[in-house]
XYZ file of C-alpha atoms in Angstrom:
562
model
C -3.367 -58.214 0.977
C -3.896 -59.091 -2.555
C -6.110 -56.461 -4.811
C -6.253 -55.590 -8.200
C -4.796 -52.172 -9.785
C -8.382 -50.654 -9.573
C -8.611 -52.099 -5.978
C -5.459 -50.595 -4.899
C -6.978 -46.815 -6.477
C -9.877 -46.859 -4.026
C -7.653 -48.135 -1.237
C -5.327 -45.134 -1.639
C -8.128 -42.685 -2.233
C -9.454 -44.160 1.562
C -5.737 -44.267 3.001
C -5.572 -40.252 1.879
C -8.943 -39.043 3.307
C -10.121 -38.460 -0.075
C -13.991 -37.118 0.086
C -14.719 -36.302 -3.423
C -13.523 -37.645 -6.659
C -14.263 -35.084 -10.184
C -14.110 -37.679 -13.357
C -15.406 -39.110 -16.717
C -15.250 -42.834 -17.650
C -14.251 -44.419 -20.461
C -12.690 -47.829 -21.769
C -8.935 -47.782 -20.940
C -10.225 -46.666 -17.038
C -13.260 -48.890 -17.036
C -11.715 -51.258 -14.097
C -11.481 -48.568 -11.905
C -14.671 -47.268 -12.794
C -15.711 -50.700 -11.379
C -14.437 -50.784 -8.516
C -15.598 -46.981 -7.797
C -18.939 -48.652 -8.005
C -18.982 -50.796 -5.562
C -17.073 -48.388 -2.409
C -18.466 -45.762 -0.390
C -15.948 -44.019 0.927
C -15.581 -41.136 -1.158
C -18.475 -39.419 -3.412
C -17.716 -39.473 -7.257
C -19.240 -36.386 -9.330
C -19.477 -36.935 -12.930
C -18.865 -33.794 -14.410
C -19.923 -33.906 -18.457
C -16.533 -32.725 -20.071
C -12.680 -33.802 -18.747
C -11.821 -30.283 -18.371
C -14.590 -29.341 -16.157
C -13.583 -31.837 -14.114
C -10.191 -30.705 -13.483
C -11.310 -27.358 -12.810
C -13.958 -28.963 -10.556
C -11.004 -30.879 -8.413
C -8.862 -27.460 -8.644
C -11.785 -25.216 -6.910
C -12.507 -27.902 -4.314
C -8.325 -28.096 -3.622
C -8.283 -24.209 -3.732
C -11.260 -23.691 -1.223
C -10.260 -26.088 1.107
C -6.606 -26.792 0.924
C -6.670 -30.470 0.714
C -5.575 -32.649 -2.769
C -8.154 -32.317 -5.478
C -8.952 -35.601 -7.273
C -9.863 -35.912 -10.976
C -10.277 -39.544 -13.060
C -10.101 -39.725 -16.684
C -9.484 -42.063 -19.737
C -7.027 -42.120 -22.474
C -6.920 -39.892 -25.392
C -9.407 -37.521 -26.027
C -10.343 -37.842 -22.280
C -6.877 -36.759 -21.389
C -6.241 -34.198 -23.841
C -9.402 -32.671 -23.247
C -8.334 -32.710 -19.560
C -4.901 -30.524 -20.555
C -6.204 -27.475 -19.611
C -7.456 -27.529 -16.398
C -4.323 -29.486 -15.372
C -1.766 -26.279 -16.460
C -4.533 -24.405 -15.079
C -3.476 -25.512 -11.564
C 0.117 -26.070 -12.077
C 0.405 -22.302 -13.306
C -1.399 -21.330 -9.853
C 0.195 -24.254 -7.643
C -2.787 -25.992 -6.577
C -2.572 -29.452 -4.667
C -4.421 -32.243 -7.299
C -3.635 -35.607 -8.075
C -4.781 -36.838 -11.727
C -5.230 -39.958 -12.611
C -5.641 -41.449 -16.502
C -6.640 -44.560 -17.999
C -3.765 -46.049 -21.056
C -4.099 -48.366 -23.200
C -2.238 -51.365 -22.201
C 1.125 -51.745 -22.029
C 1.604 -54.220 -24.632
C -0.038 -51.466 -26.567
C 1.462 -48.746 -25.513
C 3.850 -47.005 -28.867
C 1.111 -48.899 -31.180
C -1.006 -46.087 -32.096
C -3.587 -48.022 -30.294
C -7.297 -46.833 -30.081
C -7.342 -43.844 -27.547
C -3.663 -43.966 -26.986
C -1.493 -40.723 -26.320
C 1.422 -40.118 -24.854
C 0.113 -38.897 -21.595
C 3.040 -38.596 -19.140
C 5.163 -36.748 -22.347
C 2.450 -34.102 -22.763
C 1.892 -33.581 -18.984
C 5.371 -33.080 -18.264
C 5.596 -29.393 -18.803
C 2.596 -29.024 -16.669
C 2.610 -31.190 -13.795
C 4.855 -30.937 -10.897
C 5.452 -34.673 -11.370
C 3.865 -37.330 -13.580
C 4.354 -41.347 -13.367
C 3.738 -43.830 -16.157
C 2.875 -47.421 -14.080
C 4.467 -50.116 -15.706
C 4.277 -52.564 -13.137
C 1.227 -53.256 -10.290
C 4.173 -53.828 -7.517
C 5.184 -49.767 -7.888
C 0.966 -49.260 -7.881
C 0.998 -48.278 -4.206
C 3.983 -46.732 -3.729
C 3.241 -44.493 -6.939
C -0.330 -43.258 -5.705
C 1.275 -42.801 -2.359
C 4.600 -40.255 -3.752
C 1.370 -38.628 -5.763
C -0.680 -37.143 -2.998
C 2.688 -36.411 -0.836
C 4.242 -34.409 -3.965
C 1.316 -32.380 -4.760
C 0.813 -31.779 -1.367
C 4.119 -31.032 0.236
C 6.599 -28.042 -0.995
C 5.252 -25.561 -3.313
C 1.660 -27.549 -4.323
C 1.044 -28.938 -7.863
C -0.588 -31.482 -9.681
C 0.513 -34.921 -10.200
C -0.548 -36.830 -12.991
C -0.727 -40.565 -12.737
C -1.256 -42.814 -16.546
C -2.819 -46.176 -15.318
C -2.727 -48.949 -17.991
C -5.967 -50.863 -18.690
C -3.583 -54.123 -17.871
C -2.286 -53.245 -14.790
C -5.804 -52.126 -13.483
C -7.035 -55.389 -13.916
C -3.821 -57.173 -12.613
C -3.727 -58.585 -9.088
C -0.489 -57.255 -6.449
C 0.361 -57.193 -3.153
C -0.890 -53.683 -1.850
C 1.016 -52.072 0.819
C 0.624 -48.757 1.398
C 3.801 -46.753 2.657
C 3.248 -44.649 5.652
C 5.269 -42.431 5.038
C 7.284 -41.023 1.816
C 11.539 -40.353 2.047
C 12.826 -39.244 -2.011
C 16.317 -38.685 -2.324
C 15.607 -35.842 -4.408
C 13.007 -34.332 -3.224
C 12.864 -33.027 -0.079
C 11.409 -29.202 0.777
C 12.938 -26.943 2.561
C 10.642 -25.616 5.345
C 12.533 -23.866 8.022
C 14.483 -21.151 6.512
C 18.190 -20.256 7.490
C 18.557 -18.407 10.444
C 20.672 -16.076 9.682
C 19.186 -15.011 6.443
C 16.285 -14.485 8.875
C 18.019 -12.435 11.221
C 19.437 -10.785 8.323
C 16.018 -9.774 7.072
C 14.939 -8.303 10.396
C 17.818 -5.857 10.490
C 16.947 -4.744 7.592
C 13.166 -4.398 7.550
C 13.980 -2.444 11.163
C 16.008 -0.160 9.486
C 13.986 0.448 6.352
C 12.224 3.509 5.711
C 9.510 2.378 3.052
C 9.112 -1.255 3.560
C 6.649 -2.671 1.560
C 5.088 -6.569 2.057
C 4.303 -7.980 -1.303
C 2.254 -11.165 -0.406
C 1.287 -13.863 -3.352
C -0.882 -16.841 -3.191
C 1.927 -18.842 -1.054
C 0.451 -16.826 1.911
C -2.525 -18.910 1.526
C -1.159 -22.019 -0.054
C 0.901 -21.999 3.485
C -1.903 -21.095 5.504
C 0.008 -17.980 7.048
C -2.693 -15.570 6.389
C -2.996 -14.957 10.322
C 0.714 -14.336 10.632
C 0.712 -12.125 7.699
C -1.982 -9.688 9.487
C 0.380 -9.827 12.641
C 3.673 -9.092 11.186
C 2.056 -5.974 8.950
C 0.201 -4.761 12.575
C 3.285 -5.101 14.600
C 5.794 -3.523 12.221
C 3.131 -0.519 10.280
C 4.130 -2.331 7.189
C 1.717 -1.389 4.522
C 0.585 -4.718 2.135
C 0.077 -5.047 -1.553
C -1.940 -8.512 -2.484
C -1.332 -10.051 -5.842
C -4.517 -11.213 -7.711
C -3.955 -14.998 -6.242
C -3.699 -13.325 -2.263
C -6.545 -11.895 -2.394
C -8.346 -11.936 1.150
C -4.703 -12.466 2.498
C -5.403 -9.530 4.677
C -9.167 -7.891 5.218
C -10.257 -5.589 2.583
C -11.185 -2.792 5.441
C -7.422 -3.336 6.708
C -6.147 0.331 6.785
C -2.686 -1.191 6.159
C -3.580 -2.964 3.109
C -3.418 -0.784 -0.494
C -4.897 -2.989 -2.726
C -4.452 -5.112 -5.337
C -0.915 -4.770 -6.974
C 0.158 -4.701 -10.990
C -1.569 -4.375 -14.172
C -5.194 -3.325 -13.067
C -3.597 -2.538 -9.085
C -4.506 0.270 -7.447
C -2.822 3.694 -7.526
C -1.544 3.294 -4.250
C -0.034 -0.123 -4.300
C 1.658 0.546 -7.640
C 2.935 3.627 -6.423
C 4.182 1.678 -3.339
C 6.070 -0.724 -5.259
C 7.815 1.909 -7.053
C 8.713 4.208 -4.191
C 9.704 1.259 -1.733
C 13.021 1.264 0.003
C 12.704 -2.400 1.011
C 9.960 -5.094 -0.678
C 9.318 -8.096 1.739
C 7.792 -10.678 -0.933
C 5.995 -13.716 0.614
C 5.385 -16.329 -1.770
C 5.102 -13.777 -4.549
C 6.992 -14.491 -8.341
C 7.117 -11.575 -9.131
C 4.737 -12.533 -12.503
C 4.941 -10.192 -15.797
C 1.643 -8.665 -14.905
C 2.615 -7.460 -11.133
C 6.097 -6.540 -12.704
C 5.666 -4.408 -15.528
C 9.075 -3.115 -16.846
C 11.357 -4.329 -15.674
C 14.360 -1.971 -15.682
C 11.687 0.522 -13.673
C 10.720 -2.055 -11.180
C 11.132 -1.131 -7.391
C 14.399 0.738 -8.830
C 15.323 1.808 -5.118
C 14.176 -1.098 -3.341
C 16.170 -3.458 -1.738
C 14.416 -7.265 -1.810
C 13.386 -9.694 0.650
C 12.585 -13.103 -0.959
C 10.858 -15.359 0.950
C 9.496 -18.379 -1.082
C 9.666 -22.593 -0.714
C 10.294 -22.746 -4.242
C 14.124 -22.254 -4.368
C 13.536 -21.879 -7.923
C 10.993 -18.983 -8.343
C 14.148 -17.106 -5.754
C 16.032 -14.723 -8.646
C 14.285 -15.686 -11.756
C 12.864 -12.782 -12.319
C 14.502 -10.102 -10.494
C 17.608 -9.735 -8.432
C 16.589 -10.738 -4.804
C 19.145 -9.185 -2.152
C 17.861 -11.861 0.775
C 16.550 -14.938 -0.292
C 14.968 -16.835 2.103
C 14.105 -20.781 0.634
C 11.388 -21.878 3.377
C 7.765 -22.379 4.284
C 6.222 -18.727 4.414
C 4.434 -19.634 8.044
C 7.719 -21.390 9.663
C 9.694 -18.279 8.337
C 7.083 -16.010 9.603
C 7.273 -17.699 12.894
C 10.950 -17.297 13.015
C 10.858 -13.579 11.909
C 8.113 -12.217 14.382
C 10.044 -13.083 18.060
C 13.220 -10.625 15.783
C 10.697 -7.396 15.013
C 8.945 -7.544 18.723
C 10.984 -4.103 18.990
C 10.494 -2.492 15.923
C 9.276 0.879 16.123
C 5.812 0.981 14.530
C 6.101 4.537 14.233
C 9.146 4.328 12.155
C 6.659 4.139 9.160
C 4.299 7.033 9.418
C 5.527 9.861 7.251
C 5.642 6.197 4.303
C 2.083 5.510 5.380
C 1.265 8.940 5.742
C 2.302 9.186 1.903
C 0.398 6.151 1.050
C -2.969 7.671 2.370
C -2.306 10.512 -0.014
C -2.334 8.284 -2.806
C -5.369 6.116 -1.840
C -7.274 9.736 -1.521
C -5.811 11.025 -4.821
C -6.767 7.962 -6.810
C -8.497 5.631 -5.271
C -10.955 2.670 -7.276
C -14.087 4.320 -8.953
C -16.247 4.350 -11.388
C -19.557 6.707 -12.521
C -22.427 4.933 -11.273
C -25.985 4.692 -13.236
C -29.321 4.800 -12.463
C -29.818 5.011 -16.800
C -27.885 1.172 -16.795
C -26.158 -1.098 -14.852
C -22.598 -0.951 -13.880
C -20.709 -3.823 -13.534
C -18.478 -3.043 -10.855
C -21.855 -1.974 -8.719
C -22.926 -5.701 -9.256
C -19.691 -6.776 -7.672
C -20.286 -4.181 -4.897
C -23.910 -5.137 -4.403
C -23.080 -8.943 -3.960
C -20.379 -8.047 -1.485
C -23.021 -6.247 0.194
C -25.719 -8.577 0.500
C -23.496 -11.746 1.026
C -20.255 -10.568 2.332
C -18.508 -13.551 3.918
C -21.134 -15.636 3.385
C -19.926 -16.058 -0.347
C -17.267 -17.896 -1.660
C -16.182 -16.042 -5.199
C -15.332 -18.275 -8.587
C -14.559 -15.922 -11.696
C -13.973 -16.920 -15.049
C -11.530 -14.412 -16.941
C -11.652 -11.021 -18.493
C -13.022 -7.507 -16.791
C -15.191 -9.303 -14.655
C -11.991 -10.872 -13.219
C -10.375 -7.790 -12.526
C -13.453 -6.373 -11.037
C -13.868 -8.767 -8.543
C -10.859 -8.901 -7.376
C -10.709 -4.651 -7.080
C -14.257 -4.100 -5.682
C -15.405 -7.318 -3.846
C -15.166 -6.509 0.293
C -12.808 -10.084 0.563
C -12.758 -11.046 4.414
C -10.873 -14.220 4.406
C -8.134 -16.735 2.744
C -9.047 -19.011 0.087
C -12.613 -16.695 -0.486
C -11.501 -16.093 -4.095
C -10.815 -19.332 -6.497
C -10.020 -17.265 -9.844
C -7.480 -18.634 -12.817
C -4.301 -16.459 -12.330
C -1.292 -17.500 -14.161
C -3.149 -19.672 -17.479
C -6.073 -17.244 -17.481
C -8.234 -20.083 -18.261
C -11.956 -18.653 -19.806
C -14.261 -21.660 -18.580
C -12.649 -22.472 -14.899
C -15.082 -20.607 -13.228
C -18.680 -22.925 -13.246
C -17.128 -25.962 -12.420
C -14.161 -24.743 -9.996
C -17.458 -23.314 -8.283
C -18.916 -26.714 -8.436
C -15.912 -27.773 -6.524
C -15.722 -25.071 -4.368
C -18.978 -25.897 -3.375
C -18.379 -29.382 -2.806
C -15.640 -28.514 -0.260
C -17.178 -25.675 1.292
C -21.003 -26.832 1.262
C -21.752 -24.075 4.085
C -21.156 -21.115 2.610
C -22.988 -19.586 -1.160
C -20.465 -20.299 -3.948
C -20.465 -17.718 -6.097
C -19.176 -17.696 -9.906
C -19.235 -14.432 -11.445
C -18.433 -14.986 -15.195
C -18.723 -12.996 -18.307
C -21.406 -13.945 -21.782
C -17.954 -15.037 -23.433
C -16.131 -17.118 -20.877
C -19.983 -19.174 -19.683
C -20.299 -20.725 -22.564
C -17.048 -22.417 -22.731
C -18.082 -25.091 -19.887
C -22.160 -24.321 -20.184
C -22.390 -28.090 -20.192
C -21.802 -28.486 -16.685
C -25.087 -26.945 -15.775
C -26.498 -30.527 -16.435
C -23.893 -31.863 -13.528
C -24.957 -28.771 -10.983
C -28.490 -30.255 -11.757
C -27.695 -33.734 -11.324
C -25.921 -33.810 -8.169
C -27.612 -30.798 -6.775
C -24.826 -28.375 -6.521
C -26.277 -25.037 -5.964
C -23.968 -22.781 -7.808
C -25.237 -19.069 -8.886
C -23.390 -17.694 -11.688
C -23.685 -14.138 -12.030
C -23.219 -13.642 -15.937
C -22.040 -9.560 -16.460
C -23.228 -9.456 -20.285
C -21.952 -6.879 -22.194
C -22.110 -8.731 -25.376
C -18.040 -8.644 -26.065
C -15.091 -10.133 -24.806
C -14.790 -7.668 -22.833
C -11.063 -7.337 -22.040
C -9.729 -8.159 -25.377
C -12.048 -5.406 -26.831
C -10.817 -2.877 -23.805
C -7.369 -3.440 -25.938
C -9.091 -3.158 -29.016
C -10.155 0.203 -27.786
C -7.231 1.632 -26.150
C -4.670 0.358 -28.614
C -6.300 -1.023 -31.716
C -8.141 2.112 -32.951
C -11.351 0.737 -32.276
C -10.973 -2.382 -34.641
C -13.400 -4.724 -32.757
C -12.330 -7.653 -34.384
C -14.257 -10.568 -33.705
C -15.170 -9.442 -30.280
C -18.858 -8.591 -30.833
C -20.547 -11.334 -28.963
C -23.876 -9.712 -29.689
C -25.681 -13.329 -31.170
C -25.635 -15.077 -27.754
C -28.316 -17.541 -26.230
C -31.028 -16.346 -23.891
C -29.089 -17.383 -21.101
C -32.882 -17.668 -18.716
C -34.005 -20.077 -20.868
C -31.047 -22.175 -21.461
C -30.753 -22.591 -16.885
C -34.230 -23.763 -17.735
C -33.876 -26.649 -20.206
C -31.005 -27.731 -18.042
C -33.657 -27.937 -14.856
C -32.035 -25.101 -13.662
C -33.492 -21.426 -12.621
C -32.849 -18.101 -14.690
C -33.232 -14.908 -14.045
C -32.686 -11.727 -16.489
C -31.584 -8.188 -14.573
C -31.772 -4.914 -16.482
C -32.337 -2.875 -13.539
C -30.734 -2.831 -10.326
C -33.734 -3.790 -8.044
C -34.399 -6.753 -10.173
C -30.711 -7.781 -9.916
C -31.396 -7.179 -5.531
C -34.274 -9.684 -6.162
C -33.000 -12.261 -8.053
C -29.484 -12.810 -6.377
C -31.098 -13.198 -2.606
C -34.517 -15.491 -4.551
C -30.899 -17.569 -6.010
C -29.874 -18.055 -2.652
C -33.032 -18.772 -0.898
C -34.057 -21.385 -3.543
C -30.673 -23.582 -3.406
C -30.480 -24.572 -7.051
C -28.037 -24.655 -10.135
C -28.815 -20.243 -11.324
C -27.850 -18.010 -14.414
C -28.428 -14.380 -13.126
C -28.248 -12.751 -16.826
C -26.993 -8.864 -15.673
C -27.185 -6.696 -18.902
C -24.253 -4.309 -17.908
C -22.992 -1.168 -19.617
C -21.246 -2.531 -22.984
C -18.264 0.077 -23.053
C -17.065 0.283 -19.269
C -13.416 -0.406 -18.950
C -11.393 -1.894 -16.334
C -9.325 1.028 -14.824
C -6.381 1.328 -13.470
C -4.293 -0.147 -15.922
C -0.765 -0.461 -16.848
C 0.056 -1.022 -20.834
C 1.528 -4.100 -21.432
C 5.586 -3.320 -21.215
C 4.945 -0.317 -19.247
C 5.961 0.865 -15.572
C 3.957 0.587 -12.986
C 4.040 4.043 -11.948
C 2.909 5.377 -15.653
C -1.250 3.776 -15.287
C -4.422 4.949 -17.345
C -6.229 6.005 -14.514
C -9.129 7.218 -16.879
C -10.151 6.987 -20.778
C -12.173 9.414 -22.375
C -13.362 8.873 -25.767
């Protein structure tokens, strides 16, 4: 049939299942903007800033696994947009974007609202595609959704000129995609497999180091089996949180700069690291000429190219982490699980010697008790956005995670501002359960504006705002390293966040002792609105462990006294 460009947008979107579209319009994606107005298959959120709707597409992708969708114009629209796009290509999250250009007689004019789109996406996109002609249209939108979808996830950006939106095409829509240079690798090699499982039987510290490809792949179930069969202990990078269940005795934590004792010490005193979808990141890392110095490494990862970048890998596995894991398991069925005690008997020691704490108050409120206390009252109920900073690291250490794809956080950009509208999207793909953004005073403001979309389209986010009146992490460094040279960290001048929910036509509540923190979080819940729970927290409380930039893992501050 013959359609339009704009035509042929919406009759993708339908052909790809696609519920829920994030965007802002503007002139050079006007025609599609059209055409969005007259469909119902998919709901369209207007979100009031380009980057908020990124991050809104990114949460919804994150908390439900499917392809986020975003629509902007050119420009400003796209630039402002830049963010949130490396935002989910640093953490590998499924989205296809999709930008309005000027047209393409235009295009190298300096035309109003032009940029060069595809040239500045390129380092952040996992593909990008300029359409120069309507007759690639289909095929284009079609190689979009399967790239960021397939493989290791990632956005794809798509730059639509105003001309070819408006032009009319044949549409056919390819059922399925064949690229002569792209094609994953999902079943790994056999005999690296079997090769693995020799050597994870005859290990005497094994160690399974599991990153956010765990739950990109979905393999959080096979995950829990292979550490129960074998006794392997885990450590969970920030992204894998709720890869295993926090009560797990077999998991030790978060691993890396603000990791526990335990899984740090792990990684150091490993014989033999098994890392699943992991990339081995600065922050997990440390220094690296003391990094698991007498460990021997399993690599298993669909990202050929993440294999050995970092650090030498002595069995790399290039595959889909659940078709490996289904390949490994049948190989370990008689492993002795009791080959690991005295190693997990050594672990215990260090969870007992130095495990996650902090003083609690009765004189003020602590914010790790506010992450503890929503983990009470909600539990798996919640879904958990952050923002970045201490409250970050917080969550991640003292929140009782259940479940996959419970924790939507900004890992490799650390992007200040994802976490109100990734919660937005969060909630849009996961309307059953509470979404939850707990933020700092610093990183709120940065997308406050979207507290007008949460009222609009009735999206009942609660953000839990832990206001110590500083950028909290950067003056942590200040403090430890700086001398105490607060520079321009004092956030002390701030809005009365109560009153700000209210002008929006949301609902505010300010918490300065813990019972009226108890009451306002379950009133929040029961009343189903846009929220601001303002927590006045204790100003100076750090984020412990830690591990100084450049250091080893096994040297952490595991206290600071003044």
């Amino acid at each position: 049939m013959r359609l339009s460009g704009s035509e042929m947008v919406i009759e993708a979107f339908k052909n790809e299942g696609v519920k829920v579209v994030f965007g802002y319009p503007g002139g050079a994606i006007m025609n599609v903007y059209d055409e969005i107005y007259k469909q119902n298959y998919f709901k369209h959120i207007l979100t009031r800033h380009e980057q908020a709707a990124i991050h809104a597409a990114d949460g919804y992708a994150r908390a439900t696994g499917e392809v986020g969708v975003s629509i902007i114009t050119s420009g400003p629209g796209f630039t402002n947009a830049v963010t949130g796009i490396a935002t989910a290509y640093m953490d590998s999250v499924p989205m296809v974007i999709l930008s309005g250009q000027v047209p393409i007689t235009l295009i190298g004019t300096d035309a109003f609202q032009e940029i060069d789109a595809v040239g500045i996406s390129r380092p952040c996109t996992k593909h990008n595609y300029l359409v120069k002609d309507i007759s690639e249209l289909p095929r284009i939108l079609k190689e979009a959704f399967y790239i960021a979808r397939s493989g290791r996830p990632g956005p794809v950006h798509v730059d639509l000129p105003k001309d070819i939106s408006a032009t009319m095409g044949e549409f056919f829509y390819p059922e399925e995609i064949k690229l002569k240079t792209y094609k994953p690798t999902y079943r790994g090699n056999a005999r690296q497999i079997k090769k693995a499982a020799e050597s994870i039987k005859h290990a005497k510290k094994p160690l399974l180091y599991v990153g956010g490809g765990v739950i990109a792949s979905e393999a959080s179930g096979l995950l829990r089996e292979l550490s129960h069969t074998t006794s392997i202990p885990v450590v969970e990078t920030l992204m894998a949180r709720g890869s295993m269940e926090h009560n797990d005795p077999l998991l030790l934590g978060m691993v890396g700069m603000h990791g526990t004792y335990a899984a740090n010490m792990a990684m150091s005193e490993s014989d033999l690291i098994v890392a699943l979808g992991a990339r081995f990141d600065d922050r997990v890392t440390g220094k690296l000429s003391e990094f698991a110095k007498y460990a021997e490494i399993i690599h298993i990862d669909i990202d050929p190219s993440s294999i050995g970048k970092i650090v030498k890998i002595n069995y790399p596995i290039v595959g889909d982490i659940s078709e490996v894991l289904k390949e490994l398991l049948p190989l370990l069925k008689d492993i002795n699980p009791q080959a690991t005690q005295s190693w997990l008997t050594q672990l215990d020691r260090y969870k007992a010697l130095h495990p996650l704490k902090y003083e609690d108050s009765n004189l003020s409120i602590k914010p790790q008790w506010v992450i503890e206390r929503i983990g009470e009252l909600l539990g798996d109920q919640a879904n958990i956005t952050t923002d970045v900073g201490q409250h970050q690291m917080w969550s991640a250490q003292f929140y009782p995670f259940t479940r996959p794809r419970q924790f939507m956080t900004s890992g490799g950009l650390g992007t200040m501002g994802f976490g109100f509208p990734a919660a937005m999207g969060v909630k849009m793909g996961s309307p059953e359960k509470v979404s939850i953004n707990i933020t700092g005073d610093g990183s709120i403001l940065m997308n406050i504006q979207e507290l007008m979309t949460a009222v609009e389209k009735q999206i009942p986010v609660i953000n839990v705002i832990l206001n110590n009146n500083y950028l909290g992490m950067v003056r942590q460094w200040q403090t430890f390293f700086y001398d105490k040279r607060y520079s321009e960290t004092d956030l002390s001048c701030q809005p009365d966040f109560v009153k700000l929910a209210e002008s929006f036509g949301g609902v505010g509540f300010r918490c300065e002792t813990k019972a009226e923190f108890d009451a306002a979080l379950l009133k929040a819940v029961e009343l189903g609105r846009v929220t601001m729970i303002d927590v006045k927290v204790d100003r100076l409380e750090n984020v412990l462990p830690m591990v100084p930039s450049g250091g080893s893992l096994f040297n952490m501050m595991l206290e600071y006294k003044d």
